[in-house]
Coordinates of C-alpha atoms and ligand atoms in Angstrom, one line a residue:
X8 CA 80.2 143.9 44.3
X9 CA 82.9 145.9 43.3
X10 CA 82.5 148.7 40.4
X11 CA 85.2 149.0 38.2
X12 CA 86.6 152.1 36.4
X13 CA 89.7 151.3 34.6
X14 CA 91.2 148.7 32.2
X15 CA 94.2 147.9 34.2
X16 CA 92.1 147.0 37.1
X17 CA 89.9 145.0 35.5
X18 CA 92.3 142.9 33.5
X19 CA 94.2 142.6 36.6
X20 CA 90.9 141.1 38.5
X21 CA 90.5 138.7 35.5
X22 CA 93.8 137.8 35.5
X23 CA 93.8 136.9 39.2
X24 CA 90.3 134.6 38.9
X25 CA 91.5 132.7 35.9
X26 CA 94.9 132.2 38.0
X27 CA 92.9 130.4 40.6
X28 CA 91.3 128.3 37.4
X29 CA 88.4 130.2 37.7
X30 CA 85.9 130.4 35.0
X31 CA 85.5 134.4 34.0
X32 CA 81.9 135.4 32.8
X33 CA 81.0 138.6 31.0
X34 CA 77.6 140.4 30.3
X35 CA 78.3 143.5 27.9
X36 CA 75.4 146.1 28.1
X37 CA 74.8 150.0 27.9
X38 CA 72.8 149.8 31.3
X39 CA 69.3 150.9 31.6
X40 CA 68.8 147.2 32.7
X41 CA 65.5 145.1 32.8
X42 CA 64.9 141.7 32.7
X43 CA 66.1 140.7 29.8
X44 CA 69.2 141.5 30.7
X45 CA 69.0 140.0 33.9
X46 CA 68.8 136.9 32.5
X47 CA 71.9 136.6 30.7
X48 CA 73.7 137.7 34.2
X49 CA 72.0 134.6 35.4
X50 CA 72.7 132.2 32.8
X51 CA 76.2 133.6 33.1
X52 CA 75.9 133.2 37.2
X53 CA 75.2 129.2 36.2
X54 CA 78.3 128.4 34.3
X55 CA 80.5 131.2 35.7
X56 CA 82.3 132.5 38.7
X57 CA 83.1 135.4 38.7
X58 CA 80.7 137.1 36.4
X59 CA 81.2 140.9 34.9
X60 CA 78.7 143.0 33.7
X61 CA 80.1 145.7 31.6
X62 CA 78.1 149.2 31.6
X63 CA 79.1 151.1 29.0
X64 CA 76.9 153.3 26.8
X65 CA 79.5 153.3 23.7
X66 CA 79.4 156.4 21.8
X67 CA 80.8 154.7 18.4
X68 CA 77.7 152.6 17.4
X69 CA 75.8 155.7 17.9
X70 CA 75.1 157.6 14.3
X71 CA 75.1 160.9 14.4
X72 CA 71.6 161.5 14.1
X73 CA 70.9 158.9 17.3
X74 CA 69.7 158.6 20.6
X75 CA 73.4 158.9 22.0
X76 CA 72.6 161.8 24.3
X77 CA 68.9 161.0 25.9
X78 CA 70.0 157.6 25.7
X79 CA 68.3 156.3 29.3
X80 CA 70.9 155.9 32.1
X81 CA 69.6 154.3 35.5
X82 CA 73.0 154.0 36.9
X83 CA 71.9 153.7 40.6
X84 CA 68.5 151.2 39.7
X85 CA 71.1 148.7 37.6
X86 CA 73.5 149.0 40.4
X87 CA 71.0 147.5 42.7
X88 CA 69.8 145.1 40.2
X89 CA 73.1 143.9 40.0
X90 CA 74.3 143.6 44.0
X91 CA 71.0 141.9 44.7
X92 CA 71.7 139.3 42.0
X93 CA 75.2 139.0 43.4
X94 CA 77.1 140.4 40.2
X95 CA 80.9 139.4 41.4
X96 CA 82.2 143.2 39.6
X97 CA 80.4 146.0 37.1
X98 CA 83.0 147.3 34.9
X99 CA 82.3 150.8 34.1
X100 CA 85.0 152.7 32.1
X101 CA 84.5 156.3 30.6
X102 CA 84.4 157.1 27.1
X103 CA 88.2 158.2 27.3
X104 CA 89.2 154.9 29.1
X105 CA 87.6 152.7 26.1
X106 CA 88.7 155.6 23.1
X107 CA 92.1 157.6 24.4
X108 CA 92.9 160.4 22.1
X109 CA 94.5 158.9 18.9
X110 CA 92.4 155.8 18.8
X111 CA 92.4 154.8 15.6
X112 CA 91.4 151.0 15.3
X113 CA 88.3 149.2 14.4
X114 CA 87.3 145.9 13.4
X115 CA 84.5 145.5 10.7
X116 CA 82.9 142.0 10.1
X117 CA 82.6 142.2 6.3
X118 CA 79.6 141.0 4.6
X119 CA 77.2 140.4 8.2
X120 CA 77.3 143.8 8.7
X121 CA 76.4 146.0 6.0
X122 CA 72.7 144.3 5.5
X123 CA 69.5 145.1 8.0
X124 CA 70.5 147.0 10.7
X125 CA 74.1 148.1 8.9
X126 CA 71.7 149.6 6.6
X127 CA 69.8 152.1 8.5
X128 CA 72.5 152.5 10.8
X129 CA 75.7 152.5 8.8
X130 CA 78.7 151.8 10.9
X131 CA 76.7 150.7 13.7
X132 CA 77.9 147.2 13.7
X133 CA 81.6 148.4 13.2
X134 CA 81.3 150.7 16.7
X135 CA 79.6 147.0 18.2
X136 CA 82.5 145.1 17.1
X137 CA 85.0 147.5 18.5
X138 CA 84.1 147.6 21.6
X139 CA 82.8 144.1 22.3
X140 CA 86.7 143.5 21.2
X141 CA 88.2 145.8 23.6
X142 CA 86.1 144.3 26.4
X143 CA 86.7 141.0 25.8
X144 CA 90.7 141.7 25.8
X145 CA 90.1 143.4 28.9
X146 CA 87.9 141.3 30.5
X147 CA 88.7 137.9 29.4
X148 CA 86.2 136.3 29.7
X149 CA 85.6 132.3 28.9
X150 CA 82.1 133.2 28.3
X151 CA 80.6 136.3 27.0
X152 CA 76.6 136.1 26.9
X153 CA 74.6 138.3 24.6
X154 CA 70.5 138.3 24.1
X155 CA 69.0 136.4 20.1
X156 CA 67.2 139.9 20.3
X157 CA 70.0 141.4 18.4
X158 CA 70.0 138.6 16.6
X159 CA 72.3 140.1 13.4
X160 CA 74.7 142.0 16.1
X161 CA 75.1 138.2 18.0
X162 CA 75.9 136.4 14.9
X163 CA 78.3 139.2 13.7
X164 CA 79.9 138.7 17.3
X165 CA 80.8 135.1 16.7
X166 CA 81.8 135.5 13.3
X167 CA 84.1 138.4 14.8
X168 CA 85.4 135.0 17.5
X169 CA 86.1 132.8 15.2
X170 CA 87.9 134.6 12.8
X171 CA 90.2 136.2 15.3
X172 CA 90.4 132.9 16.9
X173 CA 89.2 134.6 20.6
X174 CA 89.7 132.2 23.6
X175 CA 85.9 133.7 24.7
X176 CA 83.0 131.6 23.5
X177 CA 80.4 133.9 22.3
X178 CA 77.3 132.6 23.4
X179 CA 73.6 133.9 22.5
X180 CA 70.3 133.4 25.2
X181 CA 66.7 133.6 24.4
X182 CA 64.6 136.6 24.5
X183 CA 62.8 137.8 27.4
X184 CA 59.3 139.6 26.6
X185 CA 56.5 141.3 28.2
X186 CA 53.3 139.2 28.8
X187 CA 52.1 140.8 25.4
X188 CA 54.9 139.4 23.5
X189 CA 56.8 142.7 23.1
X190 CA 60.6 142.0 23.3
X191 CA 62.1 144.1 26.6
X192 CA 64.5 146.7 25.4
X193 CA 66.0 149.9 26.7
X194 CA 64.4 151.9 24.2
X195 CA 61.0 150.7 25.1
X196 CA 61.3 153.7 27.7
X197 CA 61.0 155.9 24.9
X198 CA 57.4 155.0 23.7
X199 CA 53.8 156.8 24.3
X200 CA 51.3 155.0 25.5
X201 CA 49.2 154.7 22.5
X202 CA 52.9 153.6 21.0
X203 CA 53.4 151.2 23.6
X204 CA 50.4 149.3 22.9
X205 CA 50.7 149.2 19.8
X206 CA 54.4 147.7 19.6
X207 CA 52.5 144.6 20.5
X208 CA 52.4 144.0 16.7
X209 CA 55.7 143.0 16.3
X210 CA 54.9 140.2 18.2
X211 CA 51.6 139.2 16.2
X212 CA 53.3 139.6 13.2
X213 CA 56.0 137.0 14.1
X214 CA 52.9 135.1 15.7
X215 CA 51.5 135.4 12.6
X216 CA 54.0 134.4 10.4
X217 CA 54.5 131.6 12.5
X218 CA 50.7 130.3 12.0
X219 CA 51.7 129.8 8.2
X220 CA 54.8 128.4 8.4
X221 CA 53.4 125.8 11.0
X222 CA 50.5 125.4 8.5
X223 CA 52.6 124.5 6.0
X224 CA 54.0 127.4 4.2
X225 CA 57.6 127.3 3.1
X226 CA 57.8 130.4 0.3
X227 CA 59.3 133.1 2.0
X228 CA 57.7 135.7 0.3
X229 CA 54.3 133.9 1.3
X230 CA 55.6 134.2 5.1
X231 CA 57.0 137.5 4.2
X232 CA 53.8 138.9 3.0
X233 CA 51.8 137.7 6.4
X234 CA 54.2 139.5 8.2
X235 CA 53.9 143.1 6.5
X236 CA 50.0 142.4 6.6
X237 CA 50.1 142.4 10.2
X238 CA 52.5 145.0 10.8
X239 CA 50.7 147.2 7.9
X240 CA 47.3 146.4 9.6
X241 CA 49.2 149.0 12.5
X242 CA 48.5 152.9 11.8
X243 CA 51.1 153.8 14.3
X244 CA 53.8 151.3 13.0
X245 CA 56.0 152.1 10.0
X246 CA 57.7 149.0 9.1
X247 CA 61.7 149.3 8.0
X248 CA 62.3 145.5 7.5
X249 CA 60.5 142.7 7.9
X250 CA 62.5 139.9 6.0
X251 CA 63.3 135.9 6.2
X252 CA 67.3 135.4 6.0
X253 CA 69.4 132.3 6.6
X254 CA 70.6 132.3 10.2
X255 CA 74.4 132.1 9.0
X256 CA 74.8 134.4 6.0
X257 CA 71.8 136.5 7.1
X258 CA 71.3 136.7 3.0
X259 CA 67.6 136.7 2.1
X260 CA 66.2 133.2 2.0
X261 CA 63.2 132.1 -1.0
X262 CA 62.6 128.7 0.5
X263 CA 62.6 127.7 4.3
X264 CA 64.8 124.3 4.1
X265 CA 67.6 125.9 6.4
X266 CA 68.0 127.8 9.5
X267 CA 66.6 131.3 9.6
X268 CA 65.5 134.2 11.4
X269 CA 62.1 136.1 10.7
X270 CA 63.9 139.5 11.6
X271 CA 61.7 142.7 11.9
X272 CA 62.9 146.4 12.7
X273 CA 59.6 149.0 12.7
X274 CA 59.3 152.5 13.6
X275 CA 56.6 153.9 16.2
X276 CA 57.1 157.8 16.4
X277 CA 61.1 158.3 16.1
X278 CA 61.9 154.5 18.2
X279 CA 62.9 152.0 16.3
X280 CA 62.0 148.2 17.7
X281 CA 63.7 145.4 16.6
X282 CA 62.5 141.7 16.8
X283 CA 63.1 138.2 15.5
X284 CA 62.4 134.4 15.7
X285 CA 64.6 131.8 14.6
X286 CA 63.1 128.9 12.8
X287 CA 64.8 125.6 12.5
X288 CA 63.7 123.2 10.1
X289 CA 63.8 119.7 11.7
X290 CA 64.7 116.3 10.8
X291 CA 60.6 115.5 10.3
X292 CA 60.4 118.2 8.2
X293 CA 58.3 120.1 10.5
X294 CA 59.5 123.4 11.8
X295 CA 61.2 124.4 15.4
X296 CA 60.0 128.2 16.2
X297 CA 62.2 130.2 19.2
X298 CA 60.3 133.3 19.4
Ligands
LIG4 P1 72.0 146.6 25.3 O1 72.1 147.1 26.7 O2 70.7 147.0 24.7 O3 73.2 146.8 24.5 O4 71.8 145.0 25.5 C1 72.8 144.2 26.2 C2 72.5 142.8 25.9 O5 71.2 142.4 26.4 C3 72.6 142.4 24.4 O6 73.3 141.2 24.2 C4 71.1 142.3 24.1 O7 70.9 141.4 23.0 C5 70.6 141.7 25.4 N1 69.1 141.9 25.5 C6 68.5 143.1 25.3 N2 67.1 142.9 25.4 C7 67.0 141.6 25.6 C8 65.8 140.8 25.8 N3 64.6 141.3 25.7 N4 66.0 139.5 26.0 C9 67.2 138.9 26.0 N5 68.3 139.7 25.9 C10 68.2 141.0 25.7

């Protein structure tokens, strides 16, 4: 596995395995890597050779007032993660490679990215966008693979590729969870125990919301209002969002006759946990739930 520092190695590396009509894979992450990452580096491995995995902890979809700093970086544990999947390269550029002095451009995916997350994080999705640019030019891949977790930052993604008519297909992979539903994340590190168990709601609540819709229910407010029961029903939660939206616009949705994501984002102590499931109406009228 060879670990990569700069851009013009790593374009030239891509340029060399898609010369040999090669099919070039990318997984973009900031590191601290667990399982659900892993498993986009193995989807990737099944339809790609060579596959990437970009480390990169990228400063510009950090707000000021985040977790840029203690952000956890297990540089040597996701090395060995990777080599013992057999990870083809790691590309792993510093701050200055990705943002030179006098960087000055940015991409913004109007109207995705100001809602939910763009909210409480303003200019979060534009830092996202950036980069996942940049490391797509550099990289170039024919596949990049991102987790439905961040489901808001994966749809902004392939709105970003079609627009700017990329040659990578963006393409989005379930969500791996713990066996009491909490969604793996980075920033799970950051929890207390008592905090810890008690991010198990997020998953409940989706359960929950889940229960209704399967029972019937189609109002989004009704599902809406399960949802914030659940969560509520949590002293040590404080819910930011917990909202229905259609899958495409990510607008808020009154009925459920379309595609849409249940997306939650709640507090416990200063971490912030995001979740989701996408619901799919089908052709029986009954619903399909990816949780
Ligand atoms: P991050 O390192 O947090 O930027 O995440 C890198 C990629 O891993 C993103 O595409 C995430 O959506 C994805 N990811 C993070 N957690 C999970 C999970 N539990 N299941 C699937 N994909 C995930």
């Amino acid at each position: 596995m060879e670990t990569i520092r700069t851009i013009a190695w790593m374009k030239e590396a891509s340029r060399k395995a898609r010369g040999e009509g090669r099919i070039v894979g990318l997984v973009p992450t900031m590191g601290a890597l667990h399982e659900g990452h892993l498993s986009l580096v193995r989807r990737a491995q099944q339809e790609c050779s060579p596959v990437t995995v970009s480390i990169f902890v990228n400063p510009t979809q950090f707000g000021p007032k985040e977790d840029l700093a203690k952000y956890p970086r297990t540089w040597e544990a996701d090395l060995q993660k990777l080599e013992a999947l057999g990870v083809d390269s790691v590309f792993a550029p510093e701050p200055s490679e990705i943002y030179p002095g006098g960087f000055r451009t940015t991409v913004h995916v109007e109207g995705l990215s100001e809602r939910l997350e763009g909210r409480s994080r303003p200019g979060h999705f534009r830092g996202v966008s950036t980069v996942v640019l940049k490391l797509l030019e550099i990289v170039q891949p024919h596949m990049a693979y991102f987790g439905r977790k961040d489901a808001q930052q994966a749809r902004i993604l392939q709105q970003m590729a079609a627009d700017l008519n990329l040659d990578s297909e963006i393409i989005v992979c379930p969500i791996v969870r713990e066996p009491d539903g909490l969604a793996l994340s980075s920033r799970n590190a950051y929890l207390k125990p008592e905090e810890r168990r008690a991010a198990a709601v997020l998953h409940r609540a989706l359960d929950a919301a889940r229960t209704e819709m399967a029972a019937g229910a189609r109002d989004a407010l009704q599902v809406q209002t399960v949802m914030r029961r659940v969560l509520d029903a949590e002293p040590l939660a404080s819910t930011d969002y917990a909202e229905l939206v259609d899958a495409e616009t990510l607008e808020p949705v009154t009925r459920i006759s379309r595609p849409c994501y249940a997306l939650l984002a709640v507090f416990f102590g200063g971490t912030r946990l995001l979740d989701n499931m996408l619901i799919t109406p089908q052709e029986s009228g009954e619903l399909r739930f990816d949780l």
